[in-house]
Every structure is written in structure tokens, then in C-alpha cells.
CSV table of N, CA and C in Angstrom, one decimal:
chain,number,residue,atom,x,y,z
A,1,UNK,N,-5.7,22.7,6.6
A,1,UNK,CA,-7.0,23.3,7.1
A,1,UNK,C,-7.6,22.5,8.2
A,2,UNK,N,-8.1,23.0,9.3
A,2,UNK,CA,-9.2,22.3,10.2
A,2,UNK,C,-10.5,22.2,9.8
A,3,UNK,N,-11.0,21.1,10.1
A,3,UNK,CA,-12.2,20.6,9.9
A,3,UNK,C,-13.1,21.8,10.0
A,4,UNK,N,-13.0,22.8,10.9
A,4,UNK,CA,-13.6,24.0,11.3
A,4,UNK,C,-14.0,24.7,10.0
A,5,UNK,N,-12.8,24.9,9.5
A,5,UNK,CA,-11.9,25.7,8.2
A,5,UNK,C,-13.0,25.1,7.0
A,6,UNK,N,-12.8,23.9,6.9
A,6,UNK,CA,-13.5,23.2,6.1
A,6,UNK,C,-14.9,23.2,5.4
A,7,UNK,N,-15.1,23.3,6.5
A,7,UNK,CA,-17.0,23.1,6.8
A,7,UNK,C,-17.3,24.8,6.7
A,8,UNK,N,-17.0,25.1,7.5
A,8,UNK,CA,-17.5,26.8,7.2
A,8,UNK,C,-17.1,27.7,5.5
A,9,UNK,N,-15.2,27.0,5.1
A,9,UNK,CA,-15.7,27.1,3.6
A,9,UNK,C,-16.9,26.1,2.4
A,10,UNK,N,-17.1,25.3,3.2
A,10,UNK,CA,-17.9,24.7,1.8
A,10,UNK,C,-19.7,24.8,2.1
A,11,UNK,N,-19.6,25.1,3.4
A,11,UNK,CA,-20.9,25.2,3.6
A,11,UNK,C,-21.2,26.5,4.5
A,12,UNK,N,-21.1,27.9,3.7
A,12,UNK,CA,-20.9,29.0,4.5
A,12,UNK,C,-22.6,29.5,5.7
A,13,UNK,N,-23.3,28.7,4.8
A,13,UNK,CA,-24.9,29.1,5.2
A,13,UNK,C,-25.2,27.9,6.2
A,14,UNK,N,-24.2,27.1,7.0
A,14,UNK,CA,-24.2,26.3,7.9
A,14,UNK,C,-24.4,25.2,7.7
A,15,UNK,N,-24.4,24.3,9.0
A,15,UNK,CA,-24.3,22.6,8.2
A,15,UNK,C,-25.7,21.7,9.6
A,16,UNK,N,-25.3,20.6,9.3
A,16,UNK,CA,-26.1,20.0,10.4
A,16,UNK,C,-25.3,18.7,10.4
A,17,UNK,N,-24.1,18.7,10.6
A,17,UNK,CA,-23.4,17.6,10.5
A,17,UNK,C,-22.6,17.4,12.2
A,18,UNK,N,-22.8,16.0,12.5
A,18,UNK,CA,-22.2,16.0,13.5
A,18,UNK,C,-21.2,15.3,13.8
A,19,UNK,N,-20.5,15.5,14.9
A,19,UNK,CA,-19.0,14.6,15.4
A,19,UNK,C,-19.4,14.1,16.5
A,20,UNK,N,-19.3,12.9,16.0
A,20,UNK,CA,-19.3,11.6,16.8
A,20,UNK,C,-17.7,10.8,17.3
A,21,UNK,N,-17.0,11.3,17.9
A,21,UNK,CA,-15.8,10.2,18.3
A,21,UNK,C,-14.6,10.3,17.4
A,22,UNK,N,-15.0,11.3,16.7
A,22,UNK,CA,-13.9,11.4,15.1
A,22,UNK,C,-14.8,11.0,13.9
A,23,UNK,N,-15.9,10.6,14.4
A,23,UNK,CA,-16.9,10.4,13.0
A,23,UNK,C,-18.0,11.5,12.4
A,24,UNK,N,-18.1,11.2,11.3
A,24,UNK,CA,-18.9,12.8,11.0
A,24,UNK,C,-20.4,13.1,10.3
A,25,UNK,N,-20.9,12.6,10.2
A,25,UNK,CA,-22.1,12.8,9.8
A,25,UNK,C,-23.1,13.4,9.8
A,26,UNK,N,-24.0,14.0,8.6
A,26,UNK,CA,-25.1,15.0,8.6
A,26,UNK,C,-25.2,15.4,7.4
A,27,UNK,N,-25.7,16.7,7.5
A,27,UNK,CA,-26.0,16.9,5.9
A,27,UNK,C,-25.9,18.8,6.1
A,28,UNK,N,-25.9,19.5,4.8
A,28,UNK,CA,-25.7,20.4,4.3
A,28,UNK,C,-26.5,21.2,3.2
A,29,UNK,N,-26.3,22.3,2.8
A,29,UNK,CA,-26.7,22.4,1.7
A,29,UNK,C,-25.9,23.3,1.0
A,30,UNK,N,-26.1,22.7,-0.7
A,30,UNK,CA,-24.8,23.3,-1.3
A,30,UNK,C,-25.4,23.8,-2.8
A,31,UNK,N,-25.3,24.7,-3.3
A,31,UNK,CA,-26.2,25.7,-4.1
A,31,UNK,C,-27.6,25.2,-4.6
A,32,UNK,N,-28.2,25.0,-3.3
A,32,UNK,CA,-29.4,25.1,-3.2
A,32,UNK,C,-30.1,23.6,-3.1
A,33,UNK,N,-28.7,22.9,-3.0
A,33,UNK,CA,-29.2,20.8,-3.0
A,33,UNK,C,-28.8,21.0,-1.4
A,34,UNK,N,-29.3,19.5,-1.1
A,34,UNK,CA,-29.2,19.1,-0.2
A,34,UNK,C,-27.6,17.9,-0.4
A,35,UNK,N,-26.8,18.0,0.4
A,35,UNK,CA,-25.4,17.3,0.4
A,35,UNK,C,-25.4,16.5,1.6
A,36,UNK,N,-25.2,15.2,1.8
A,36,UNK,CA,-25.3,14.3,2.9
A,36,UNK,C,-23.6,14.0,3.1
A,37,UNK,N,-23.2,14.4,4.2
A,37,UNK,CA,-22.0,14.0,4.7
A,37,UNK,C,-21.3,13.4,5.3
A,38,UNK,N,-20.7,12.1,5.4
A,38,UNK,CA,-20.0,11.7,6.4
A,38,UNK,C,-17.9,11.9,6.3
A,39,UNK,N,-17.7,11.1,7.2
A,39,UNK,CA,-16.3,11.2,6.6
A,39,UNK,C,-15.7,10.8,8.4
A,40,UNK,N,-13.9,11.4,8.3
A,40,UNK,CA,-13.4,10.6,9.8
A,40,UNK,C,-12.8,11.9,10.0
A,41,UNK,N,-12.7,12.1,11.3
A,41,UNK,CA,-12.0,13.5,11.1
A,41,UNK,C,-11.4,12.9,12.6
A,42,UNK,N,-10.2,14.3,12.9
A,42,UNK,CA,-8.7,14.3,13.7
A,42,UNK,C,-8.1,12.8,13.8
A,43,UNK,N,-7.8,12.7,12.5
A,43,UNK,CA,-6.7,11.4,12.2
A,43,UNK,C,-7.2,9.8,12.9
A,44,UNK,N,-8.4,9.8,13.3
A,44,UNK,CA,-8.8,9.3,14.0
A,44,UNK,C,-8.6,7.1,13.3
A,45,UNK,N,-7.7,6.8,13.9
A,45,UNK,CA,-8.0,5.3,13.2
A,45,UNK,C,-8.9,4.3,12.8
A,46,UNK,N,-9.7,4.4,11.9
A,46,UNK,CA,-10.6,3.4,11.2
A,46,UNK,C,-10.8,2.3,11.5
A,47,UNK,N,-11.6,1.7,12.2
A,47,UNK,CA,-12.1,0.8,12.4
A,47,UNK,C,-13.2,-0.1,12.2
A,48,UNK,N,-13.3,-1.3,12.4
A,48,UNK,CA,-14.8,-1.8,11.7
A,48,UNK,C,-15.8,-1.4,12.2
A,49,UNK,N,-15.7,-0.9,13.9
A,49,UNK,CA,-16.9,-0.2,14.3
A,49,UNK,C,-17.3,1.2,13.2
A,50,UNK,N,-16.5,2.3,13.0
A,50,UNK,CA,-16.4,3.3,11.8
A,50,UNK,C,-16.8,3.0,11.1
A,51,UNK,N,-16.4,2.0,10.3
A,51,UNK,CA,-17.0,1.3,8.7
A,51,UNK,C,-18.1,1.1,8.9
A,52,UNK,N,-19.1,0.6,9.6
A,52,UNK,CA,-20.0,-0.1,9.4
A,52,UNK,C,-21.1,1.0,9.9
A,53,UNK,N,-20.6,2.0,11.0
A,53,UNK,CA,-21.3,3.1,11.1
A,53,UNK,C,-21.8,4.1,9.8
A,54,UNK,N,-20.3,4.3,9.4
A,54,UNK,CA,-20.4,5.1,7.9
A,54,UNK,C,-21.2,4.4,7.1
A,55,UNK,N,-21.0,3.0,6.6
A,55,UNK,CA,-22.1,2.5,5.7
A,55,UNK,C,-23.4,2.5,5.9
A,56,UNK,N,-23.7,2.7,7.1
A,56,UNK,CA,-25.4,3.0,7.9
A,56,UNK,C,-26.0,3.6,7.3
A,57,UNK,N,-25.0,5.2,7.7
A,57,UNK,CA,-25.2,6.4,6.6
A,57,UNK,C,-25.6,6.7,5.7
A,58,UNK,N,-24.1,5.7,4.7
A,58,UNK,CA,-24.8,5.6,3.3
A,58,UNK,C,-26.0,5.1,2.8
A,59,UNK,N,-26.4,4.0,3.5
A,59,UNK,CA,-28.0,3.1,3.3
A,59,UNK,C,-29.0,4.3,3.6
A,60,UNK,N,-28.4,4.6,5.0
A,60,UNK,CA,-29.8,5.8,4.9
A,60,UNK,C,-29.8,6.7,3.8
A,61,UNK,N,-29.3,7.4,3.4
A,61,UNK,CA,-29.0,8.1,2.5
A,61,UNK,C,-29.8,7.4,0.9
A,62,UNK,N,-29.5,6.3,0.7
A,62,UNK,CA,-29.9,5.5,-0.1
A,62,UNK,C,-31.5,5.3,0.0
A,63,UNK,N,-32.1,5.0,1.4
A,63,UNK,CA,-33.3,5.0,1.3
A,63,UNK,C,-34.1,5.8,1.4
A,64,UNK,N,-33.6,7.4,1.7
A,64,UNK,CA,-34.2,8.2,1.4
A,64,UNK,C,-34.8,8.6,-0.2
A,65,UNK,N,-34.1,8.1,-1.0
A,65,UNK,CA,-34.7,8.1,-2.4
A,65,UNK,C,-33.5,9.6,-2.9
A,66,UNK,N,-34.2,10.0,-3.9
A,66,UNK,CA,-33.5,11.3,-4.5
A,66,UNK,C,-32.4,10.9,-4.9
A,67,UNK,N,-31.7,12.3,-5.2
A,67,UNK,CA,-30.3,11.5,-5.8
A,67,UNK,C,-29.4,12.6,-4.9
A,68,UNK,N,-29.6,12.5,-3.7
A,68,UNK,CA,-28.9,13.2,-2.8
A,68,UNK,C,-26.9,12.8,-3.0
A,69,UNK,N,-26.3,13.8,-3.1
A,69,UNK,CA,-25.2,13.5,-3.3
A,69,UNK,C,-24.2,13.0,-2.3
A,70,UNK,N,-23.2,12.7,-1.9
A,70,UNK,CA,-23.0,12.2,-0.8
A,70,UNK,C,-21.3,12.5,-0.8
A,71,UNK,N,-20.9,13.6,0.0
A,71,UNK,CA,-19.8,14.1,0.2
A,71,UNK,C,-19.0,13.5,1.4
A,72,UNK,N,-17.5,12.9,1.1
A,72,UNK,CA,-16.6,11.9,2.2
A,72,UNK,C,-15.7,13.1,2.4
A,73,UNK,N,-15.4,13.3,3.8
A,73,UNK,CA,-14.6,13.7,4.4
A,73,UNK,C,-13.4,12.8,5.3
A,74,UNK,N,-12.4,13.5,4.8
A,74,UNK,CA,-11.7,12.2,5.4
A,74,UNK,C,-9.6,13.1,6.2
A,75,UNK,N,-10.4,12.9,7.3
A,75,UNK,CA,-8.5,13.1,8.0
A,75,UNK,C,-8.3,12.1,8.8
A,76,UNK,N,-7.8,11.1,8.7
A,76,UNK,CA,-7.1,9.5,9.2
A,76,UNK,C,-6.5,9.0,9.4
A,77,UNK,N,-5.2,8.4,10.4
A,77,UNK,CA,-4.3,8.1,10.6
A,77,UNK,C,-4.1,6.9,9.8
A,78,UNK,N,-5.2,5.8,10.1
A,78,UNK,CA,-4.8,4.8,8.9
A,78,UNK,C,-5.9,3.7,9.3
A,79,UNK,N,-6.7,2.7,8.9
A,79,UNK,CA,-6.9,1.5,9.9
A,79,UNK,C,-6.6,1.0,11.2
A,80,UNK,N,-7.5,0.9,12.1
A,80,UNK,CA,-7.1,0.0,13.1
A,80,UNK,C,-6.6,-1.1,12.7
A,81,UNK,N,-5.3,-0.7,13.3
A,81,UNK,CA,-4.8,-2.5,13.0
A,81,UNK,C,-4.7,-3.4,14.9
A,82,UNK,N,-5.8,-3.5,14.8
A,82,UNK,CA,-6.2,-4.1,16.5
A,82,UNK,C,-6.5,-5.0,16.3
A,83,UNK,N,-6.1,-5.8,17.4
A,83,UNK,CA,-6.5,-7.4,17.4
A,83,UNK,C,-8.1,-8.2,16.6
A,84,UNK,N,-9.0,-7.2,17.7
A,84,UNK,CA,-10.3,-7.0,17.7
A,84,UNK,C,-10.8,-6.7,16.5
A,85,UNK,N,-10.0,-5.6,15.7
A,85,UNK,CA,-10.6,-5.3,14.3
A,85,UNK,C,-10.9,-6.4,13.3
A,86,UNK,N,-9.2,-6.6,13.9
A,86,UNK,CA,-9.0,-8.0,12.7
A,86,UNK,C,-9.6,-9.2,12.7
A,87,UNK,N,-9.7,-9.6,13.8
A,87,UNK,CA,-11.1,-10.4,14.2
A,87,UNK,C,-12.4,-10.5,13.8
A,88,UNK,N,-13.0,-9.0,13.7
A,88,UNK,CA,-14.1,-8.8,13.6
A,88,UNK,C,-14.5,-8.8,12.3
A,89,UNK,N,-13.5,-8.7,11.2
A,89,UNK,CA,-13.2,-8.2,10.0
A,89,UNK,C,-13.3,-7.3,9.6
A,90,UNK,N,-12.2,-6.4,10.0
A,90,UNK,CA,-11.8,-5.0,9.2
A,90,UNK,C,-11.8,-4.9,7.7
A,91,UNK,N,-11.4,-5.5,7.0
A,91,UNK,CA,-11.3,-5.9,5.7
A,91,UNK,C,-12.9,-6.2,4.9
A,92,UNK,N,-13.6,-7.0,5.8
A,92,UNK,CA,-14.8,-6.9,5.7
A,92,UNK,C,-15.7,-5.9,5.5
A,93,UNK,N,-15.6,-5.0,6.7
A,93,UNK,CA,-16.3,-3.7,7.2
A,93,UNK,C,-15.6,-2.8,6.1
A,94,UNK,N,-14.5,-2.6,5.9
A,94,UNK,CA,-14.1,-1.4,4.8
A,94,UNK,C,-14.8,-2.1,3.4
A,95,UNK,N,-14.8,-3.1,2.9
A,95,UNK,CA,-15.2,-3.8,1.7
A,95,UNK,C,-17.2,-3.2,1.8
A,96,UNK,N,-17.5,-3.4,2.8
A,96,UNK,CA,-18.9,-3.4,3.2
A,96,UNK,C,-19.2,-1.9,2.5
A,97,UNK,N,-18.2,-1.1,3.3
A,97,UNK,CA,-18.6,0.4,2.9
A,97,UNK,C,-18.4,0.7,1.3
A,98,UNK,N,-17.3,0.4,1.0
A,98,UNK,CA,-17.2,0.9,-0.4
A,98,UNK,C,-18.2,0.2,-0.7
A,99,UNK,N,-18.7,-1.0,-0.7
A,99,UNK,CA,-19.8,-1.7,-2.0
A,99,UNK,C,-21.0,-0.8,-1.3
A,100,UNK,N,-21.3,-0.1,0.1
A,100,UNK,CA,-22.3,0.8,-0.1
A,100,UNK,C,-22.4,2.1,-0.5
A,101,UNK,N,-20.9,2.2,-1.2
A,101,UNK,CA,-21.2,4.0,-2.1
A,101,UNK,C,-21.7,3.4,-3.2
A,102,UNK,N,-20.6,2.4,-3.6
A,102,UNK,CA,-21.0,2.1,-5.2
A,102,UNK,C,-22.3,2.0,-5.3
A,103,UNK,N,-23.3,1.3,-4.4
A,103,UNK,CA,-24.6,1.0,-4.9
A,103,UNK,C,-25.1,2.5,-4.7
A,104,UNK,N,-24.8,3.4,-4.1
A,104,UNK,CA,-25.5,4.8,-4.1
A,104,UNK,C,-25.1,5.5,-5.2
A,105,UNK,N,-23.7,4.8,-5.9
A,105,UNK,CA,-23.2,6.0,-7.3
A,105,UNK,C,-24.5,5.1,-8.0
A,106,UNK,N,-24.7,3.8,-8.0
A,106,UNK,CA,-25.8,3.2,-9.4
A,106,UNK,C,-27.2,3.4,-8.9
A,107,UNK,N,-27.2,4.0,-7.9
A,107,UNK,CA,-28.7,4.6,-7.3
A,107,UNK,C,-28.5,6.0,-7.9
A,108,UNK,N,-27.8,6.8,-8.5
A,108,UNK,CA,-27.8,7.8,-8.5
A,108,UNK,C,-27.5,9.1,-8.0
A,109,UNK,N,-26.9,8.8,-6.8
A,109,UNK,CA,-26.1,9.5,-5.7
A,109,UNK,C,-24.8,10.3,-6.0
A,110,UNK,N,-24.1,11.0,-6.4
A,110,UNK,CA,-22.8,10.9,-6.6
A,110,UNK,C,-21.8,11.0,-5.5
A,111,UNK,N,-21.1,10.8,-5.7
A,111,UNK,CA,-20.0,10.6,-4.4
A,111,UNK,C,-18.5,11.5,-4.4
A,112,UNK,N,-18.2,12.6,-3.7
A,112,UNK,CA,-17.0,12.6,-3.9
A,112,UNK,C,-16.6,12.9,-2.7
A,113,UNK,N,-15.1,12.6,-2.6
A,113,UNK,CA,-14.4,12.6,-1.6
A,113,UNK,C,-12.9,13.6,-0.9
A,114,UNK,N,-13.1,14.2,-0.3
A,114,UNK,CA,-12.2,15.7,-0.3
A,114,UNK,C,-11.4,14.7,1.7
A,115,UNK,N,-9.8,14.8,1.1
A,115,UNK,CA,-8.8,14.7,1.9
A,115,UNK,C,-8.6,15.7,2.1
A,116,UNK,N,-8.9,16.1,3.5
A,116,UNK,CA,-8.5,17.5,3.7
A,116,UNK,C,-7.5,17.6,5.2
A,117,UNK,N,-6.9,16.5,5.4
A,117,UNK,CA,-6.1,16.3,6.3
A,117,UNK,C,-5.1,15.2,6.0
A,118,UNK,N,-5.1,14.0,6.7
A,118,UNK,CA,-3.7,13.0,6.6
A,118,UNK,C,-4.9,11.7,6.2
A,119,UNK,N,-4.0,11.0,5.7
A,119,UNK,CA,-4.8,9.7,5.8
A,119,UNK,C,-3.5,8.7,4.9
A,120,UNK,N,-3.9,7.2,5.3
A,120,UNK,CA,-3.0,6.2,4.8
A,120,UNK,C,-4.0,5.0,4.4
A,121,UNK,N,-3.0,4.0,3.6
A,121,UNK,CA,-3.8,2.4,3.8
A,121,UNK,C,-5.2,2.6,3.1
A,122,UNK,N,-5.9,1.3,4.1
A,122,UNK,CA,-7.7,1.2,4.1
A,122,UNK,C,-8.3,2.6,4.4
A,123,UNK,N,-8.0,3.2,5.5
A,123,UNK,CA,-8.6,4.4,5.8
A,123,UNK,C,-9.1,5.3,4.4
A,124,UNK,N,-7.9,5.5,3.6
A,124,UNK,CA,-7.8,6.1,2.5
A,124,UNK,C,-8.9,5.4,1.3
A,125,UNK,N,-8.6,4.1,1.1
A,125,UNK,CA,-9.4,3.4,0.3
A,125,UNK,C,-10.9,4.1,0.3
């Protein structure tokens, strides 16, 4: 399925999510909640700039209060494995993100995550 395909099945009443560079963020509504979205889309390789964007997300989401749910979209080729990443700490930045769902699942957020394309590695994590 294309991301197109995707989004118009899960959110037929439209979305407000946007693509940024292969990155995806925004929100939805899904029988009658509000659903906050991010995720990576056209296989796009993960990087620590990515990570750390996505965890943004998640904080915002977090400081909005509620218990807004928080749906991961994910089509990925795999981590950047770039000089630069590894430098910067890619390992870091992916670690960064997961510990910011987790504190949204114990905020009360729930989190799930729909592969709806390719993904490998960290990306996948």
C-alpha cells in the first residue's frame, strides 16, 4: 500500500498530517478521538536529525496533556549509517526517541505502530 492508500484508509474523514522530507507528522481523527501521528515514510533512511525531530513530536504531544494516542507510521530503508550520524549519535537519537514514547505510554498516551511499507535495523526499533 502507498502512504496515500494508507492515510485515506484509516482516516477517511481526512487528516492534517504532513510530509516533511520523508517525515510525517500531524494528527487525525479516529472514531471521534483525536490521533497524533508521526512516522518515516518512502523508505526514507533514519537519521539522528529524524529521531530527534520525531521525539519533538512526541514531547509535544506529551505536553499537550490528554491522553492523546499516538500512531507510528513507518516505511524505512534502515538507519543512516553516515559518518555524521554516527558522530552525532545515532544510537543516541534512536534511544532518545523510544524513551520518549515510553514516557507517553506512562503518561497515558498509547502508542501503536503500523509497518506499512519496508523497514530494517534501528529504523524498525
Amino acid at each position: 500500500m502507498t502512504l496515500d492508500e494508507v492515510l485515506n484508509a484509516l482516516f477517511p474523514h481526512g487528516h492534517a498530517i504532513a510530509r516533511d522530507g520523508g517525515l510525517l507528522a500531524g494528527h487525525a481523527e479516529l472514531g471521534g478521538a483525536r490521533v497524533d501521528v508521526i512516522g518515516v515514510a518512502e523508505r526514507l533512511p533514519f537519521g539522528i536529525d529524524e529521531a530527534l525531530k520525531l521525539a519533538s513530536h512526541v514531547l509535544d504531544t506529551i505536553e499537550r496533556g490528554a491522553a492523546t494516542p499516538i500512531l507510528v507510521l513507518v516505511d524505512s530503508d534502515s538507519q543512516r549509517m553516515s559518518k555524521r550520524d554516527e558522530l552525532l549519535g545515532l544510537n543516541e537519537g534512536l534511544s532518545h526517541l523510544a524513551k520518549c514514547l515510553i514516557h507517553a505510554d506512562l503518561a497515558g498516551h498509547r502508542t501503536i505502530g503500523v509497518l506499512y511499507g519496508h523497514t530494517a535495523a534501528g529504523a524498525f526499533i
